PDB file of C-alpha atoms in Angstrom:
ATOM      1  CA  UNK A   8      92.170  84.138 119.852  1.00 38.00           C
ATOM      2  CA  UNK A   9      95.214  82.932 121.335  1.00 34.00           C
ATOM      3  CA  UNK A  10      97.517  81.377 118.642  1.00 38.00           C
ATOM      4  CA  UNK A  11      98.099  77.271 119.056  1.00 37.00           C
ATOM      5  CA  UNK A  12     101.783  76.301 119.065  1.00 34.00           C
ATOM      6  CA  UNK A  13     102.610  72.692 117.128  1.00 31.00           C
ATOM      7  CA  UNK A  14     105.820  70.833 117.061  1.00 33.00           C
ATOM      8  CA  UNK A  15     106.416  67.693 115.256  1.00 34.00           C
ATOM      9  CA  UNK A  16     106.601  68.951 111.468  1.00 33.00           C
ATOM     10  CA  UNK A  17     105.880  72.202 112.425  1.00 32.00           C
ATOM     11  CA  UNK A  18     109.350  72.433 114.215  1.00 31.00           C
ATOM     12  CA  UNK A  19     111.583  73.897 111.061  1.00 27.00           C
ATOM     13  CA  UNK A  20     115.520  73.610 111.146  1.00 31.00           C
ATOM     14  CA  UNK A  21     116.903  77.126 111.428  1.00 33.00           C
ATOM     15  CA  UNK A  22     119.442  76.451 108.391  1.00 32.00           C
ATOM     16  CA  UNK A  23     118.517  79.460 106.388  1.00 30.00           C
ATOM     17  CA  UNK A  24     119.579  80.112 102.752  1.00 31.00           C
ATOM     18  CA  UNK A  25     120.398  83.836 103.786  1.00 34.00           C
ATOM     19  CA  UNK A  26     122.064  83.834 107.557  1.00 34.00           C
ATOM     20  CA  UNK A  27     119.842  86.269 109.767  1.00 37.00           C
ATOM     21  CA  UNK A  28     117.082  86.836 107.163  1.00 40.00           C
ATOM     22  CA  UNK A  29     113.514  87.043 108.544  1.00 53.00           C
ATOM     23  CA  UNK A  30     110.051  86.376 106.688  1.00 62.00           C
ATOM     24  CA  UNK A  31     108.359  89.290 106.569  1.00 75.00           C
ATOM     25  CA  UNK A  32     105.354  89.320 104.897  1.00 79.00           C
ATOM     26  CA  UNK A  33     103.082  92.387 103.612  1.00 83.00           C
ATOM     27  CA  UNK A  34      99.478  93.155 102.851  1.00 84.00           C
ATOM     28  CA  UNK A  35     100.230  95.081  99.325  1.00 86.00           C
ATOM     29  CA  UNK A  36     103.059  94.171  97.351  1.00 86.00           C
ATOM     30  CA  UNK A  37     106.486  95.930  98.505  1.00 88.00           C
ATOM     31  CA  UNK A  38     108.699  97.743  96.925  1.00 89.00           C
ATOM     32  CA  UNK A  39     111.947  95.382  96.722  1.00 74.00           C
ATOM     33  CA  UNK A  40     110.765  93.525  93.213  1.00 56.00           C
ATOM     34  CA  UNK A  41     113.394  91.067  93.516  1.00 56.00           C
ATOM     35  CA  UNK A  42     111.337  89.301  96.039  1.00 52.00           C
ATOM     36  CA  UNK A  43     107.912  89.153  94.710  1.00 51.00           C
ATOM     37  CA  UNK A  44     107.956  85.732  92.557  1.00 46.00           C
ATOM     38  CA  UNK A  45     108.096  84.088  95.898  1.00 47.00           C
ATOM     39  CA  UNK A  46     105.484  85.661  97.548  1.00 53.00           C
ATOM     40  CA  UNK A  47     101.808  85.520  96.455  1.00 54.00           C
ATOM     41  CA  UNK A  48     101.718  88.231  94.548  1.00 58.00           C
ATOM     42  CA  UNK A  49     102.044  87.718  90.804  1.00 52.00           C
ATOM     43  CA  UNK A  50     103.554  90.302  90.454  1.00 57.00           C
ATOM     44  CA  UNK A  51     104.326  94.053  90.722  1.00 66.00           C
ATOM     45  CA  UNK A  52     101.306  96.818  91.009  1.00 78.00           C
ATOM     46  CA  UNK A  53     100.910  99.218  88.062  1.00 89.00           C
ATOM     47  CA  UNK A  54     103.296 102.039  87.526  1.00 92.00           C
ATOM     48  CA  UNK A  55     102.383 105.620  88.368  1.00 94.00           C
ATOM     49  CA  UNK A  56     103.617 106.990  84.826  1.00 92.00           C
ATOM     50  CA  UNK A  57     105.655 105.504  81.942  1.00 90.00           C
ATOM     51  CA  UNK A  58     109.273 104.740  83.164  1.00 90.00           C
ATOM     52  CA  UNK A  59     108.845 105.656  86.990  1.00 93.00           C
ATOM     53  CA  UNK A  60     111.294 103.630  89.289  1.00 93.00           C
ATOM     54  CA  UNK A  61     109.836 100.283  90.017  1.00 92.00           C
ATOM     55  CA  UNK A  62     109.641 100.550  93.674  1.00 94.00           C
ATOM     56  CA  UNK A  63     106.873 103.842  92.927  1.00 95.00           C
ATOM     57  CA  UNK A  64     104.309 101.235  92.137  1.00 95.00           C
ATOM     58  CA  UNK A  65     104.581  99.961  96.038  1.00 95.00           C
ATOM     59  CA  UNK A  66     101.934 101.871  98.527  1.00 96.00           C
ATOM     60  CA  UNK A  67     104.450 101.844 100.791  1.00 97.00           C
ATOM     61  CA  UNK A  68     106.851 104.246  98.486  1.00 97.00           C
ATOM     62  CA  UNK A  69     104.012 106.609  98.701  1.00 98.00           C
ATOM     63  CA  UNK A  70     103.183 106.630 102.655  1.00 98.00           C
ATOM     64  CA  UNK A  71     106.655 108.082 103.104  1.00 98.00           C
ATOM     65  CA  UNK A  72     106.794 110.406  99.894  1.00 98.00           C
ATOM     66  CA  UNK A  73     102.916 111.773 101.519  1.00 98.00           C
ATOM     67  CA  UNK A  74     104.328 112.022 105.301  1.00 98.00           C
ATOM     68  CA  UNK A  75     107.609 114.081 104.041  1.00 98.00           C
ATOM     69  CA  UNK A  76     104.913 116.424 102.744  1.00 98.00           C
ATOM     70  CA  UNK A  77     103.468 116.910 106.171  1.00 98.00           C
ATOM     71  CA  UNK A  78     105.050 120.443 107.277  1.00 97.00           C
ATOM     72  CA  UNK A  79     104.586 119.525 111.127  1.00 97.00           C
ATOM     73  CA  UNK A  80     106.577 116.027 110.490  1.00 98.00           C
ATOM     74  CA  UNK A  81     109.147 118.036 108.651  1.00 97.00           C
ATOM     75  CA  UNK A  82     109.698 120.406 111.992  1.00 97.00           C
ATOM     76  CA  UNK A  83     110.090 117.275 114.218  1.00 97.00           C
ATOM     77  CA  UNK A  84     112.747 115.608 111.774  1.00 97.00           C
ATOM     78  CA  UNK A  85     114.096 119.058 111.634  1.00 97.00           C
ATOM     79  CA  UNK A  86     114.551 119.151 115.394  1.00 96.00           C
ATOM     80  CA  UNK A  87     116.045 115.860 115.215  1.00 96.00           C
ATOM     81  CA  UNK A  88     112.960 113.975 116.419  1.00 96.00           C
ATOM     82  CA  UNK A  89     112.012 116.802 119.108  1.00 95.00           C
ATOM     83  CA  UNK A  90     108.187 118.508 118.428  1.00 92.00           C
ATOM     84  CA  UNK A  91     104.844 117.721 118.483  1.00 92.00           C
ATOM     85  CA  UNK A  92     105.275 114.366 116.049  1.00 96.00           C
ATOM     86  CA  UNK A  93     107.921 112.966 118.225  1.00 97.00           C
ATOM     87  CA  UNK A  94     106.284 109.626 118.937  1.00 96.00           C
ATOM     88  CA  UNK A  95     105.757 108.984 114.968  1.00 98.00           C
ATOM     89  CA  UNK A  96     109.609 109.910 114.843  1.00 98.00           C
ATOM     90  CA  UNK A  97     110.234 107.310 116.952  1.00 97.00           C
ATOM     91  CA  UNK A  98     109.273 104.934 114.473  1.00 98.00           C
ATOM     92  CA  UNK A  99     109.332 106.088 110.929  1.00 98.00           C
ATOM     93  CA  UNK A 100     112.963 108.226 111.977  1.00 97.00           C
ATOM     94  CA  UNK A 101     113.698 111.022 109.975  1.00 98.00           C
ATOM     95  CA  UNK A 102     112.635 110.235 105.922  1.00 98.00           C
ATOM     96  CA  UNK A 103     114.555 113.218 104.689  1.00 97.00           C
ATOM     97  CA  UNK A 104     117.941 111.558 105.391  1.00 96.00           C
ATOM     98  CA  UNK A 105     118.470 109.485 102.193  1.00 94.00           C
ATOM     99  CA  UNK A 106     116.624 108.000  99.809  1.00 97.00           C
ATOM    100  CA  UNK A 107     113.610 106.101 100.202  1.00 97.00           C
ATOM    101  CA  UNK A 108     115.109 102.377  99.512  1.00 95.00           C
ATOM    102  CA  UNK A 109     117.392 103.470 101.937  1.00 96.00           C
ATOM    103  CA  UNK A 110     114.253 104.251 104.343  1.00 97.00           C
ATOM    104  CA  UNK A 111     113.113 101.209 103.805  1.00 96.00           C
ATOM    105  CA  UNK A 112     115.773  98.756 104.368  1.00 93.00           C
ATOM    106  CA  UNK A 113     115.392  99.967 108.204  1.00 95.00           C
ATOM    107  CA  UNK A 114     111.807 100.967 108.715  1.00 96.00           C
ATOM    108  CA  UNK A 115     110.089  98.040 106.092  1.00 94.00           C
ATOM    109  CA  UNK A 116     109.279  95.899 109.632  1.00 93.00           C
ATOM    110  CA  UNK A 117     106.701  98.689 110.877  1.00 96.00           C
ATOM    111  CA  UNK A 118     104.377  97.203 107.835  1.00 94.00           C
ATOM    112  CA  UNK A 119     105.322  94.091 107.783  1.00 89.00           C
ATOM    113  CA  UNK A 120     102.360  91.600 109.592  1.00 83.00           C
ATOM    114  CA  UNK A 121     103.714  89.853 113.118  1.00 74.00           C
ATOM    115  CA  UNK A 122     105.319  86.905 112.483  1.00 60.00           C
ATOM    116  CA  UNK A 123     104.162  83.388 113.700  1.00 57.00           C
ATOM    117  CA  UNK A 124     107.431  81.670 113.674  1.00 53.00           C
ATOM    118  CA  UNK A 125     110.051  82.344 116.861  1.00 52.00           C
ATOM    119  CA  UNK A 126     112.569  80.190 118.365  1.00 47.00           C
ATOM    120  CA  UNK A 127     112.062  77.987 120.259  1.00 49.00           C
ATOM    121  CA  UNK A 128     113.627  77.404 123.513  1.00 50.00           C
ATOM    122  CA  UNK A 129     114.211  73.434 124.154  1.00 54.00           C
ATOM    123  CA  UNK A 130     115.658  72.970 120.211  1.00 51.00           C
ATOM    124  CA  UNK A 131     118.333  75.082 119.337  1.00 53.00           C
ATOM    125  CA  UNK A 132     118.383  75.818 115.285  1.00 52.00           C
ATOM    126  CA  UNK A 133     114.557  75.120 115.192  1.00 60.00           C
ATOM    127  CA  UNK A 134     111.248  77.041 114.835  1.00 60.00           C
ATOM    128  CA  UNK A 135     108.241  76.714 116.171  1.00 63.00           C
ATOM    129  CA  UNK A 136     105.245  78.006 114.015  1.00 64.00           C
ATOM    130  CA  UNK A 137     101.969  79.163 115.600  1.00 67.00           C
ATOM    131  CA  UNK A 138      98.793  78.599 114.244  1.00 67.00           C
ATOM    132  CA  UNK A 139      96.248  81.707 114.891  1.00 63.00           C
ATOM    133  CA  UNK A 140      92.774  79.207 114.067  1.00 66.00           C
ATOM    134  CA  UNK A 141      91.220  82.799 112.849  1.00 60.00           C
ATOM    135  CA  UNK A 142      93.632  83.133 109.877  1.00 62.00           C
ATOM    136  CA  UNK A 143      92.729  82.010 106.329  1.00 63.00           C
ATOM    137  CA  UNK A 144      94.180  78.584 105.639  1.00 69.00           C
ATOM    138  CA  UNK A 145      95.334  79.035 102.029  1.00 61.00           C
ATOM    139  CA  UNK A 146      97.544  82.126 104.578  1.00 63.00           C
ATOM    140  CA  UNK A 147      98.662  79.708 107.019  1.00 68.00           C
ATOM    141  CA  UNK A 148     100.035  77.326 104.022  1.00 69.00           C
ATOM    142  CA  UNK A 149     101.333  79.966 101.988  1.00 64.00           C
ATOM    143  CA  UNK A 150     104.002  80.583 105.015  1.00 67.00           C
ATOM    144  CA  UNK A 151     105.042  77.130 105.905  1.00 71.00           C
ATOM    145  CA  UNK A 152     105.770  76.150 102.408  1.00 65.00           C
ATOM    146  CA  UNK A 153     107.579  79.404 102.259  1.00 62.00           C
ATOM    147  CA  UNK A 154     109.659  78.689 105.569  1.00 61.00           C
ATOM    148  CA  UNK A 155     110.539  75.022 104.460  1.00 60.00           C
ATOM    149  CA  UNK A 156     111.589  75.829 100.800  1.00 56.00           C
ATOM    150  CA  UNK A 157     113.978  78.572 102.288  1.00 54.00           C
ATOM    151  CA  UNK A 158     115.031  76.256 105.026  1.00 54.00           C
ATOM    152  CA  UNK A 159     115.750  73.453 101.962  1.00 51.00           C
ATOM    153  CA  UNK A 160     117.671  76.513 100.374  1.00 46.00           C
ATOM    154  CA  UNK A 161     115.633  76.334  97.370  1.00 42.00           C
ATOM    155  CA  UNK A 162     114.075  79.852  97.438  1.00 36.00           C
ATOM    156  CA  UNK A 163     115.385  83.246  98.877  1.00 39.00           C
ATOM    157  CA  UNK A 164     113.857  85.170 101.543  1.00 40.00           C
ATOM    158  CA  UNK A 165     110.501  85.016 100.362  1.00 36.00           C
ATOM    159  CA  UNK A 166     107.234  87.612 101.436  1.00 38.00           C
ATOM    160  CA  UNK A 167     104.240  86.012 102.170  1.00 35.00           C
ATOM    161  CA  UNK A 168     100.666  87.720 103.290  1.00 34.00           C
ATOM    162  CA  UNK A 169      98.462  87.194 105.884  1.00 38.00           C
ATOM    163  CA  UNK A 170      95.567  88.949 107.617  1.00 49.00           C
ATOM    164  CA  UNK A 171      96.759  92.907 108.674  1.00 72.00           C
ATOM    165  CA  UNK A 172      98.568  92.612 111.519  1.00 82.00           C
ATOM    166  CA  UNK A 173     100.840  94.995 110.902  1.00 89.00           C
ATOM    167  CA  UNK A 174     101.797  97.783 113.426  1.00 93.00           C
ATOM    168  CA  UNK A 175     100.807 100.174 110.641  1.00 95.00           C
ATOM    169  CA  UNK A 176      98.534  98.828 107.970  1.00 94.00           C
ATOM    170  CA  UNK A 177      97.551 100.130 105.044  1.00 94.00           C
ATOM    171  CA  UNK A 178      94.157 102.187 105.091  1.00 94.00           C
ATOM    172  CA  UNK A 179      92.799 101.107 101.986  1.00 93.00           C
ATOM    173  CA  UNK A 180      94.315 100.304  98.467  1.00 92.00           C
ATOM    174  CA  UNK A 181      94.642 103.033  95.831  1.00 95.00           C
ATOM    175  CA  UNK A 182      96.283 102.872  92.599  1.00 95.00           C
ATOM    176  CA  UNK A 183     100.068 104.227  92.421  1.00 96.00           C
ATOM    177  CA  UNK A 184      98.526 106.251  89.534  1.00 96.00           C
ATOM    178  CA  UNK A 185      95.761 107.966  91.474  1.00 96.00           C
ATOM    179  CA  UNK A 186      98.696 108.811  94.459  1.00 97.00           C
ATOM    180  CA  UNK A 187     100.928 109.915  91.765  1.00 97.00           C
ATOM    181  CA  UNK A 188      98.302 112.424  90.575  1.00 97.00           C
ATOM    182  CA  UNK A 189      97.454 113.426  93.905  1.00 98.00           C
ATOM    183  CA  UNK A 190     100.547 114.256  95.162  1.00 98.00           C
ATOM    184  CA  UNK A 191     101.686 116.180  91.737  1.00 97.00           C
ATOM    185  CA  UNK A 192      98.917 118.502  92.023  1.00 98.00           C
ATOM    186  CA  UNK A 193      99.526 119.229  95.542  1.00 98.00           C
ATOM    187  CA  UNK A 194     103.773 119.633  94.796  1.00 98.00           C
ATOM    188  CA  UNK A 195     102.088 122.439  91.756  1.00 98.00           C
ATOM    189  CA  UNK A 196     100.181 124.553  94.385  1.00 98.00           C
ATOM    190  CA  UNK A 197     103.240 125.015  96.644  1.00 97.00           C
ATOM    191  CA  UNK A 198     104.973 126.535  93.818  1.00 98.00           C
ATOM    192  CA  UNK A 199     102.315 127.900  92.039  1.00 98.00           C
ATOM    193  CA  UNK A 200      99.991 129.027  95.078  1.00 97.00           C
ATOM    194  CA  UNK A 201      97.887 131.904  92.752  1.00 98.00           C
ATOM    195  CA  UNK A 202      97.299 129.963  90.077  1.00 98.00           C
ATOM    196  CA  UNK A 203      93.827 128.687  89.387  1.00 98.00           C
ATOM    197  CA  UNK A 204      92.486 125.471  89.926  1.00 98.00           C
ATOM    198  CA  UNK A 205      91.924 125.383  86.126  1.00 97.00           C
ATOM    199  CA  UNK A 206      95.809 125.985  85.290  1.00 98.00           C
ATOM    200  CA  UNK A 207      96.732 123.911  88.222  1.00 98.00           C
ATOM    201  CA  UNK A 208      94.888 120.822  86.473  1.00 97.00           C
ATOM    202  CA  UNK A 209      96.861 122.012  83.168  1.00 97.00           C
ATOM    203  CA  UNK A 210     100.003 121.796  84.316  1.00 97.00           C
ATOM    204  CA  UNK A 211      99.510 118.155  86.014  1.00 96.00           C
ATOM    205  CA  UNK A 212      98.957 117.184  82.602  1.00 95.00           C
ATOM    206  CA  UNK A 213      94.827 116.799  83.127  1.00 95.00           C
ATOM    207  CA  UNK A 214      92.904 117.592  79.632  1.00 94.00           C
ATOM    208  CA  UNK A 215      90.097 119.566  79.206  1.00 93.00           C
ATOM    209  CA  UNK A 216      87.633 118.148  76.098  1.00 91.00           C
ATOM    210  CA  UNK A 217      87.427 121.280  74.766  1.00 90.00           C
ATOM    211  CA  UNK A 218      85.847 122.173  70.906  1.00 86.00           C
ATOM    212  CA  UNK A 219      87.549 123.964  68.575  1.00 85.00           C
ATOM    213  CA  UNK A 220      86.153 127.627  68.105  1.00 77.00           C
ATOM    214  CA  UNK A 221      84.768 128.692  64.367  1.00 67.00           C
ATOM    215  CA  UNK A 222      87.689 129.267  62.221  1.00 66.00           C
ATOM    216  CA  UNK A 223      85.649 132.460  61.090  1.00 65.00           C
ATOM    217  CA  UNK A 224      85.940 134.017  64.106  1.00 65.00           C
ATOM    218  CA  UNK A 225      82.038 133.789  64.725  1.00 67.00           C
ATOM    219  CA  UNK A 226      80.968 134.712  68.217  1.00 68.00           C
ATOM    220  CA  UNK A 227      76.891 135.049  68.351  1.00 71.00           C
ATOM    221  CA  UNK A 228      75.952 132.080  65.954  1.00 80.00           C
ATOM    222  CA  UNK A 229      74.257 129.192  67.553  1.00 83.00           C
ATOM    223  CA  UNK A 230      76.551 127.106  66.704  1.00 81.00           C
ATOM    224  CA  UNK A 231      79.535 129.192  68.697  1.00 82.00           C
ATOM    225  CA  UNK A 232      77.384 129.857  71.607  1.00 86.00           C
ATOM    226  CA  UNK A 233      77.360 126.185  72.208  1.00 89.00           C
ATOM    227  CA  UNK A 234      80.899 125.776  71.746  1.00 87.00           C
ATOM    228  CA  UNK A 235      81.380 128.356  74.599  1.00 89.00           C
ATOM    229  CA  UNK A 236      79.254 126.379  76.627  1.00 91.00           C
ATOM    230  CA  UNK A 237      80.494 123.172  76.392  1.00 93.00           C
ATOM    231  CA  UNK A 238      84.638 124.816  76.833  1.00 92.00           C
ATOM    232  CA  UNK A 239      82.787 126.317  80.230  1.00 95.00           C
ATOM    233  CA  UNK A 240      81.596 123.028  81.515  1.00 96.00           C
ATOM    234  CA  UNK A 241      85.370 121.652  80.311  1.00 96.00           C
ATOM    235  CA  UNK A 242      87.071 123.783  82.700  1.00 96.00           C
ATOM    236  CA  UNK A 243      84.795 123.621  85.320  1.00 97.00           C
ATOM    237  CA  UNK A 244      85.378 120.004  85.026  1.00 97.00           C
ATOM    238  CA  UNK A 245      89.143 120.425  85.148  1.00 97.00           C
ATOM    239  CA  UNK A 246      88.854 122.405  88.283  1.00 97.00           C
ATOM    240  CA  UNK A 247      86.571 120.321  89.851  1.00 97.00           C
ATOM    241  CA  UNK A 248      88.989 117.510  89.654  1.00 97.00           C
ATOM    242  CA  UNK A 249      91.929 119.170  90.565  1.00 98.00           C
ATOM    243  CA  UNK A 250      90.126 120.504  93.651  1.00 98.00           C
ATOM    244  CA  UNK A 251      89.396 117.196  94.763  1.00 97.00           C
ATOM    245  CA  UNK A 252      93.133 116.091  94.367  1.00 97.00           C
ATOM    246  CA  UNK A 253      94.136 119.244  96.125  1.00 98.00           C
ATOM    247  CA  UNK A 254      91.221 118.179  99.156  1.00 97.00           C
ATOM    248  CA  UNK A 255      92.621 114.392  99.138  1.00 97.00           C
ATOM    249  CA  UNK A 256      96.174 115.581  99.205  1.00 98.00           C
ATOM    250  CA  UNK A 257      95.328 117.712 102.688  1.00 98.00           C
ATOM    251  CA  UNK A 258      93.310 114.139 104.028  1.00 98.00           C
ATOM    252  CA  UNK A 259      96.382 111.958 103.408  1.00 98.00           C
ATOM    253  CA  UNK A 260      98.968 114.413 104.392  1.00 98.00           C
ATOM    254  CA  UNK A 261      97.555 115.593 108.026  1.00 98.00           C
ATOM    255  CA  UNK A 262      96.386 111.510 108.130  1.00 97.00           C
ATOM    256  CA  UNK A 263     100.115 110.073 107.281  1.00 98.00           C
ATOM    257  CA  UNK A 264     100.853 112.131 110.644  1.00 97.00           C
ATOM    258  CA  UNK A 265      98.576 109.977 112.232  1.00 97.00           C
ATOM    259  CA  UNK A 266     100.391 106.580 111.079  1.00 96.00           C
ATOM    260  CA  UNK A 267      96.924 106.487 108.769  1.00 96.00           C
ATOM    261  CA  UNK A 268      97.492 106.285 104.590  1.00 96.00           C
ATOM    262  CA  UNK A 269      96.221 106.253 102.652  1.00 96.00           C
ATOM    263  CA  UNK A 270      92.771 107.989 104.429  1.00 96.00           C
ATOM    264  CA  UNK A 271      90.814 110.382 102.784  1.00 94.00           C
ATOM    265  CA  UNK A 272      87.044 109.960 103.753  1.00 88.00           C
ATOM    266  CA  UNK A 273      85.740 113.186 101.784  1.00 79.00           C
ATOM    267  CA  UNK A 274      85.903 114.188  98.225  1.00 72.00           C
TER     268      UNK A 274
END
């Protein structure tokens, strides 16, 4: 549906609080937490683990921790954007030169939804804002009371969320937790590539519910036999799970390449 320009007091004076800034606004919360009590979001996800960096909680963090993990996107960055991921190079650049915030500061726009504010040509210093009719309204509010506070310079640069329109949303939401996990087990079976599922799980820190055995020593009594049973069923549990991390890991990695994350449509 082709937005609906309006003028009148949708014409806002261009006399920012920060000179140049631009409102970008996200789906998920991102990972600059300065910004987020003037967005929508009350605040920051959940941390992967106790004491983790605050910007790990963002999904965004984790698409570019996942796509340094994808060996082919390595090669092109390697090759200085030449191979056969050249045309994701062109836009996420190479994400093993610096650190992620760094990253960030110059690739945040490819996630950020299109904006409905440009200049406009017969006012100088003004905006126009566009109205798309398909938006939610609570949306379309959200950003013009976050455009005139900033133009008021009442409020820094603030990120408010609309419908995806981002040049590369996110897939689906998962927990920084879950992508935490994930991504541990798969950094374990690079440098542990023999070891079993089981001691895979063990070293991500998964625990099995395992019984104690008889203090005796007893190996035949009833009572040990179903001990033994229930320790099998609590490693085969273990493994189980860490297999599925390991087969989610391949799904986002090999999808990241594909400007998809975070995909994984089998277990």
């Amino acid at each position: 549906m082709t937005p609906n320009a309006f003028n009148g007091d949708g014409v806002i004076p261009k006399d920012w609080a920060h000179t140049g800034a631009e409102a970008l606004s996200f789906v998920t919360a991102p990972p600059n937490h300065a910004g987020i009590a003037y967005t929508r979001f009350k605040g920051q996800r959940n941390l992967p683990y106790k004491e983790a960096e605050p910007y790990k909680s963002s999904l965004y963090y984790w698409w570019w921790a996942f796509l340094r993990r994808n060996k082919q996107y390595r090669n092109t960055c390697g090759k200085f954007g030449a191979g056969k991921m050249a045309h994701l190079y062109r836009d996420f650049g190479d994400v093993f030169d610096g650190t992620f915030l760094e990253w960030w500061d110059d690739h945040q726009s490819l996630f950020a939804e299109q904006s409905f504010v440009g200049e406009h040509n017969d006012n100088h210093g003004k905006l126009t804002y566009q109205i798309d009719p398909s938006r939610p309204l609570h949306h379309i509010q959200e950003e013009v009371k976050a455009l005139h506070m900033r133009a008021q310079a009442i409020m820094p640069a603030g990120r408010s969320t609309v419908t995806s329109t981002a040049q590369y949303p996110i897939y689906t939401n998962v927990s920084a937790h879950t992508l935490h996990r994930v991504i541990s087990v798969w950094d374990l079976k690079q440098t542990h590539p023999t070891d079993s599922a089981y001691d895979l799980g063990i070293l991500a820190g998964l625990r099995p519910n395992l019984m104690s055995l008889s203090k005796y020593g007893a190996t035949r009594t009833s009572k040990a036999l179903e001990i033994e049973r229930h320790n099998k069923r609590a490693r085969i549990s273990i493994s189980n799970q860490t297999n599925r991390y390991l087969r989610t890991a391949e799904q986002y990695i090999h999808n990241v390449g594909h400007g998809e994350f975070p995909k994984a449509l089998r277990r």
